Tab-separated table of C-alpha atoms in Angstrom:
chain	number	residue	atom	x	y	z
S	1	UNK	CA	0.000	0.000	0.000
S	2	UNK	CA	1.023	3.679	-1.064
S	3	UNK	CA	2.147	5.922	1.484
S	4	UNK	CA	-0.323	8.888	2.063
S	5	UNK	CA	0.195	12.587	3.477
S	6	UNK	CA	-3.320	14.981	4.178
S	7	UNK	CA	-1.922	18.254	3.702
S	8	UNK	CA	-3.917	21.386	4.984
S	9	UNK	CA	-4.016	24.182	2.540
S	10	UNK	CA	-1.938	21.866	0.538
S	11	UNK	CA	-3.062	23.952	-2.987
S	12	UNK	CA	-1.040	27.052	-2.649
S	13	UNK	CA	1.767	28.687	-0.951
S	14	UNK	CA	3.769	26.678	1.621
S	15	UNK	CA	1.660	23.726	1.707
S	16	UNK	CA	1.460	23.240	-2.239
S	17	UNK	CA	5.468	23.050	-1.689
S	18	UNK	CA	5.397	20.563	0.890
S	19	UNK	CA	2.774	18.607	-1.405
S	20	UNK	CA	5.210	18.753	-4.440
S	21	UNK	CA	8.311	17.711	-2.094
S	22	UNK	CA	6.038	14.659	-0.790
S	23	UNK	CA	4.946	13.760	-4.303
S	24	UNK	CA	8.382	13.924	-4.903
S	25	UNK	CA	9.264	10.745	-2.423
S	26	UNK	CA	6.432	8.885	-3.714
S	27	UNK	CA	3.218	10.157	-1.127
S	28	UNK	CA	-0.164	9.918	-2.240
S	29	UNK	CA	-1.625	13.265	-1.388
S	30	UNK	CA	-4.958	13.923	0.358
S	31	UNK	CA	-5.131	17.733	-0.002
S	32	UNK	CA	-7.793	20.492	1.390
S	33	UNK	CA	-8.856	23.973	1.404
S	34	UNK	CA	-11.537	26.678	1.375
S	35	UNK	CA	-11.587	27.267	-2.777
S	36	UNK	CA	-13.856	25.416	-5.443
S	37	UNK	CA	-12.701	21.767	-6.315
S	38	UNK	CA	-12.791	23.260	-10.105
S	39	UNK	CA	-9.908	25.828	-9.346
S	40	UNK	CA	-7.372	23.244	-8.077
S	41	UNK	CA	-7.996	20.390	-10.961
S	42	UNK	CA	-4.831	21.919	-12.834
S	43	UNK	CA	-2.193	21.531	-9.354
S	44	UNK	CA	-3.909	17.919	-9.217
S	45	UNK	CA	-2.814	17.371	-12.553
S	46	UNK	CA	0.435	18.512	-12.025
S	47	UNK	CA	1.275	16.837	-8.773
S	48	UNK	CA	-0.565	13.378	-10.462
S	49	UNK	CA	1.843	13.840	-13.101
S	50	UNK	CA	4.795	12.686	-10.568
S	51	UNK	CA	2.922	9.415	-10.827
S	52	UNK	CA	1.251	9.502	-7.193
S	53	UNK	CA	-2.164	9.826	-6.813
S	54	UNK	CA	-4.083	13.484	-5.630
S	55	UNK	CA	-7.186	14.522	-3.771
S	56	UNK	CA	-9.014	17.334	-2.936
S	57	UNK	CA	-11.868	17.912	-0.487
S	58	UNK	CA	-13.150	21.441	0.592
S	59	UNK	CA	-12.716	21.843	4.648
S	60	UNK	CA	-12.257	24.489	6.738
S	61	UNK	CA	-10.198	23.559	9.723
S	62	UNK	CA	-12.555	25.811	11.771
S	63	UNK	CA	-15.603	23.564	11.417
S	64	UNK	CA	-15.406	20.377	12.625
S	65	UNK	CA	-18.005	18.772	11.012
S	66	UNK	CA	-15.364	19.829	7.787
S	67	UNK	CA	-12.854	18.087	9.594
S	68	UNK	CA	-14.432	14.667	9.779
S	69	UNK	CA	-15.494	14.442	6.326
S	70	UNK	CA	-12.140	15.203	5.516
S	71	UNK	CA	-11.046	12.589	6.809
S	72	UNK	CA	-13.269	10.338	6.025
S	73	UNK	CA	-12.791	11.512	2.061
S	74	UNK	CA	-8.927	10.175	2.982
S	75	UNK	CA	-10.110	6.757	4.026
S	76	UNK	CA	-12.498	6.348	1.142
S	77	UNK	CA	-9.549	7.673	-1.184
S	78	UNK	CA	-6.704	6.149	-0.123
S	79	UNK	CA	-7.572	3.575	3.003
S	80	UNK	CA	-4.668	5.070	5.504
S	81	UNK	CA	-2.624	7.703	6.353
S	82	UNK	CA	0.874	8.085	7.210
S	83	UNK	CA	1.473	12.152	7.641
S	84	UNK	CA	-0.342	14.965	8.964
S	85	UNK	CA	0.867	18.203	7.998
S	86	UNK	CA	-1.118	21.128	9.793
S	87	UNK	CA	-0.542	23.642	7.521
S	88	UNK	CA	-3.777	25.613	6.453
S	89	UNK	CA	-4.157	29.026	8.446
S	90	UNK	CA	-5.290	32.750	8.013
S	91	UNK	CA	-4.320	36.211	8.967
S	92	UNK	CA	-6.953	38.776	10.248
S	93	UNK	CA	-9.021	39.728	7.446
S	94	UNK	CA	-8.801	43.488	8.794
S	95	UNK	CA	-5.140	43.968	10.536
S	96	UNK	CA	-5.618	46.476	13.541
S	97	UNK	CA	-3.801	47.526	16.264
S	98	UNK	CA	-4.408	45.377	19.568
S	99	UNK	CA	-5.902	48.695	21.193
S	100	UNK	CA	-8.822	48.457	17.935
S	101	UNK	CA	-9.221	44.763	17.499
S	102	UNK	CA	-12.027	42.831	17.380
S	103	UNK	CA	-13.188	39.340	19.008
S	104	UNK	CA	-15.097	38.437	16.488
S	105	UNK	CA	-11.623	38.523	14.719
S	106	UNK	CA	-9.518	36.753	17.704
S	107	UNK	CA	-12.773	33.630	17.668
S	108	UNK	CA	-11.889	33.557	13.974
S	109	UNK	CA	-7.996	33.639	13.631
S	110	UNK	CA	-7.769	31.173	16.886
S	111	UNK	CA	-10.555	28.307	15.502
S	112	UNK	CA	-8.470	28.137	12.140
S	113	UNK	CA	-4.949	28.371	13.024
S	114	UNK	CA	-5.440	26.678	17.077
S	115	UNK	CA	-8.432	24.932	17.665
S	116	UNK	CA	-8.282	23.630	14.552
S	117	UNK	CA	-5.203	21.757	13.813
S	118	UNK	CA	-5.266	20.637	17.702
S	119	UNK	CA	-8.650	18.463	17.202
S	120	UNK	CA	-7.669	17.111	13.592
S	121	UNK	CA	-4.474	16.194	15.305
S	122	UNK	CA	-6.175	14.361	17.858
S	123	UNK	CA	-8.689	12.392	15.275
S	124	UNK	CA	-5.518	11.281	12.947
S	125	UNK	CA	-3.536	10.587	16.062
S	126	UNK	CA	-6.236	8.085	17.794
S	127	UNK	CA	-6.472	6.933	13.367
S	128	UNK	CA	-2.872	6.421	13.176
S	129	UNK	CA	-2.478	4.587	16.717
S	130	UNK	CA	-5.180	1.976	15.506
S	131	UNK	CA	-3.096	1.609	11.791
S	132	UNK	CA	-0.313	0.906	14.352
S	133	UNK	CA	-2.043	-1.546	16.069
S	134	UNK	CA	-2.849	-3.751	13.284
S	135	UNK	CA	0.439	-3.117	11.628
S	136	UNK	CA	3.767	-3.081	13.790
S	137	UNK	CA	5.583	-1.734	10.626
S	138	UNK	CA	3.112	1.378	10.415
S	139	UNK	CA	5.233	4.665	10.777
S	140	UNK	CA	3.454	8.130	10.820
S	141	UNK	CA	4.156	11.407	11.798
S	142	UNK	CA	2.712	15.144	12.504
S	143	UNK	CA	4.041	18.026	11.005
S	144	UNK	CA	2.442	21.425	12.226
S	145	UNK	CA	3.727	24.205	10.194
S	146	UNK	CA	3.922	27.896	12.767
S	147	UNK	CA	5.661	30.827	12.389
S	148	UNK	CA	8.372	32.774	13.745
S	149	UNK	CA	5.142	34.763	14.838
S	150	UNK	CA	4.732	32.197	17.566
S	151	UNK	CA	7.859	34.362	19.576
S	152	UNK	CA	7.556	37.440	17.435
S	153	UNK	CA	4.802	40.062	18.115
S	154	UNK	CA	3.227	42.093	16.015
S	155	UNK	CA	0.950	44.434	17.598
S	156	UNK	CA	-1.336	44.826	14.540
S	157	UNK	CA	-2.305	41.441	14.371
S	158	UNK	CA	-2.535	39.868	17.479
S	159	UNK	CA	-4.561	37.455	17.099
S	160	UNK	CA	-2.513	35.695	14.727
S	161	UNK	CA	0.629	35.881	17.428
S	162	UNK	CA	-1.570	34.334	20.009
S	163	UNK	CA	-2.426	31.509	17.595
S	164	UNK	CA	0.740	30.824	16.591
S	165	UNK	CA	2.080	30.950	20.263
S	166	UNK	CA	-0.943	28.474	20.990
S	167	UNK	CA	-0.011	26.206	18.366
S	168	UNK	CA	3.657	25.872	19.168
S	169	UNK	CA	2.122	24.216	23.478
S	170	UNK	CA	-0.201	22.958	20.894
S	171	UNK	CA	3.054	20.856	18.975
S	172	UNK	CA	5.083	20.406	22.342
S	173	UNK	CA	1.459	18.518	24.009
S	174	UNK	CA	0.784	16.043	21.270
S	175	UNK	CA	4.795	15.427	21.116
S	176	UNK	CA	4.192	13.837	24.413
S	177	UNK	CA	1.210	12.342	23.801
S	178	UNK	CA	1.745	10.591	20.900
S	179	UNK	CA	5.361	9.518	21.586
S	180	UNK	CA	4.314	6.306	23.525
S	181	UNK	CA	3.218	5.440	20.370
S	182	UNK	CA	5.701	5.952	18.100
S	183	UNK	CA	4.239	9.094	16.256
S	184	UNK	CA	6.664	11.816	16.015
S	185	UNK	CA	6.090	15.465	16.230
S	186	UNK	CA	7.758	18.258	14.610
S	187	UNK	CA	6.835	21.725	14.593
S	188	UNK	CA	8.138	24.051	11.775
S	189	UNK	CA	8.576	27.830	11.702
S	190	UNK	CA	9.330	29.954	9.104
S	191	UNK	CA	9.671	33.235	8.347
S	192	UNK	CA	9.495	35.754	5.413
S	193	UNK	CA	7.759	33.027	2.545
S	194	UNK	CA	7.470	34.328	-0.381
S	195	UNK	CA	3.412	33.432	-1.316
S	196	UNK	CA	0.240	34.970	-1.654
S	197	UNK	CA	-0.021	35.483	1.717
S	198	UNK	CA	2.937	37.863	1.984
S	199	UNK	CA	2.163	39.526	-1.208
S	200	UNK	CA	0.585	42.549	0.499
S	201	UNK	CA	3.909	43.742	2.701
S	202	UNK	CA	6.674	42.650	0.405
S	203	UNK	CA	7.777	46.128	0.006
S	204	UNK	CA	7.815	46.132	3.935
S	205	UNK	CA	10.024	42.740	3.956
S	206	UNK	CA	11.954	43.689	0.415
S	207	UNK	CA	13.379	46.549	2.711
S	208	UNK	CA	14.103	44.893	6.054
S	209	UNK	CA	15.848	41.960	3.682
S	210	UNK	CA	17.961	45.148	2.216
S	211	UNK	CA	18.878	46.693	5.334
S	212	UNK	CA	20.350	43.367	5.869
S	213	UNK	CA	17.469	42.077	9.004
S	214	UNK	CA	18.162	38.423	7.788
S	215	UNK	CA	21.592	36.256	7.956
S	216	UNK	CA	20.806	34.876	4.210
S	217	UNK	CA	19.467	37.943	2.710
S	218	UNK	CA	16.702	36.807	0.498
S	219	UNK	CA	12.810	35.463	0.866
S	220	UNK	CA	12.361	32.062	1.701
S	221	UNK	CA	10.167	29.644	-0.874
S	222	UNK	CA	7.550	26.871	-0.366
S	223	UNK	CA	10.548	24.919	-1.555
S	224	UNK	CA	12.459	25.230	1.032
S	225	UNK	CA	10.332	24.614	3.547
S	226	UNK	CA	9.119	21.227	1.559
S	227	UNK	CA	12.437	19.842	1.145
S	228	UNK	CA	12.699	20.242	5.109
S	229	UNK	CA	9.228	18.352	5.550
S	230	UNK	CA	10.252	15.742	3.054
S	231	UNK	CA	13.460	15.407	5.424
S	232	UNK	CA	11.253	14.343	8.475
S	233	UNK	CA	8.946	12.240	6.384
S	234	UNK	CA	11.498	9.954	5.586
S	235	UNK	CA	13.265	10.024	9.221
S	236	UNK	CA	16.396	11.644	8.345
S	237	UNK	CA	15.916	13.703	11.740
S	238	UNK	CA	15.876	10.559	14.296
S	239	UNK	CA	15.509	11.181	17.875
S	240	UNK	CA	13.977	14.547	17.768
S	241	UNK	CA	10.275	14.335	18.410
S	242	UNK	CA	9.003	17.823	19.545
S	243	UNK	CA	11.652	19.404	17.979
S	244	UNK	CA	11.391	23.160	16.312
S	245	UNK	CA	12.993	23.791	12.987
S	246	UNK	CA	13.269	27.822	12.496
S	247	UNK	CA	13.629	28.736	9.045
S	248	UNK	CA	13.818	31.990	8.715
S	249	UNK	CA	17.149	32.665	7.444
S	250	UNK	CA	17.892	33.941	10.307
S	251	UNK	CA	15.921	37.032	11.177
S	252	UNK	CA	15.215	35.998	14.593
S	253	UNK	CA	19.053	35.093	15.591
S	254	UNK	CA	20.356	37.702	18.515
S	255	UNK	CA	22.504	39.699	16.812
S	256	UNK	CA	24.545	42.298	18.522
């Protein structure tokens, strides 16, 4: 049986370049996200093209009725799953300064990027402790994908600090809880991405990258951060459940 990875967000930005990196070692690819199944046929057809096999299913990680026919699109498609990578989020729709925000916006930005990942993590970690049960040789694993934002505030969002802070306890807690059974943890963070997400400060970041705010003084890719992810899929970072991998170039080293 193929190996199989359910991808968050997996159709854009840093989660389509995990999903290429993935279909890359061979992963079948169980994706989701908020847009039409109609708009993502043609990344489908380019990841099927690698000769693995690609779904879609619209969820949003903030309902969890969303969540469970997620996964049970996975286990119609593809009968198991190996990796979880967390990766679907959101900023605030309206950035504003912590004095102006809203909770309407905090309720939002915290179900999608905390509450969410935390309770699909705990359905595909009780799933992947049962595939272990009936198969000794199962291995799976739990990639969350955070942000330097989990240490770094910025006052005009946050609600997206908090969530990111809440997802890092979020990646330490089920490091512990699933270790007994053999389900590593890993919790990535990176930093200035270059996707559609960023595309509305990259004159902001262009600058700060000039003025010479990062150690490797350029944006970071989806690529990058996929070739890290495939690194952990495959084990090459033994002994290191829990672990954080910052990749941000830099930008958050002390510096004097």
């Amino acid at each position: 049986m193929s190996r199989v990875a359910l991808i968050t967000g997996g159709t854009r930005g840093i989660g389509l370049g995990i999903a290429h990196a993935l279909a890359a070692e061979g992963y079948d690819l169980m994706l989701c996200g908020r847009r039409p199944a109609a708009e993502v046929v043609p990344t489908l057809t380019e990841l099927g093209a690698r000769g693995i096999r690609a779904a879609y299913q619209i969820a949003d990680m903030a309902n969890a009725a969303e969540r469970s026919a997620l996964l049970e699109k996975t286990r119609e498609t593809f009968g198991a799953l190996h990796v979880l990578v967390n990766n679907a989020g959101m900023a605030p729709r309206d950035r504003r300064m912590m004095l102006d925000a809203t909770e309407e916006s905090f309720e939002e930005v915290l179900r999608v990027n905390l509450q969410g990942p935390y309770f699909l993590t705990q359905a595909v970690g009780n799933w992947m402790i049962a595939q272990r049960a009936a198969d000794a040789a199962f291995s799976g694993c739990v990639i969350n994908v955070n942000s330097i934002s989990a240490t770094v505030a910025s006052i005009n969002r946050g609600e997206y600090c908090v969530s990111k802070a809440g997802l890092a306890m979020a990646s330490q807690l089920w490091a512990v809880a699933l270790a007994p059974h053999g389900i590593p943890v890993y919790e990535l963070r990176p930093g200035l991405i270059k996707t559609d997400m960023t595309a509305g400060v990259t004159s902001k970041y262009d600058a700060m990258i000039e003025q010479g705010a990062l150690l490797e003084p350029r944006w970071g890719t989806p690529e990058d951060i996929g070739r890290v992810a495939a690194m952990l899929v495959r084990g090459d970072l033994p002994y290191a459940s829990g672990q954080v991998l910052t990749l941000d170039g830099g930008l958050t080293m002390p510096r004097l």
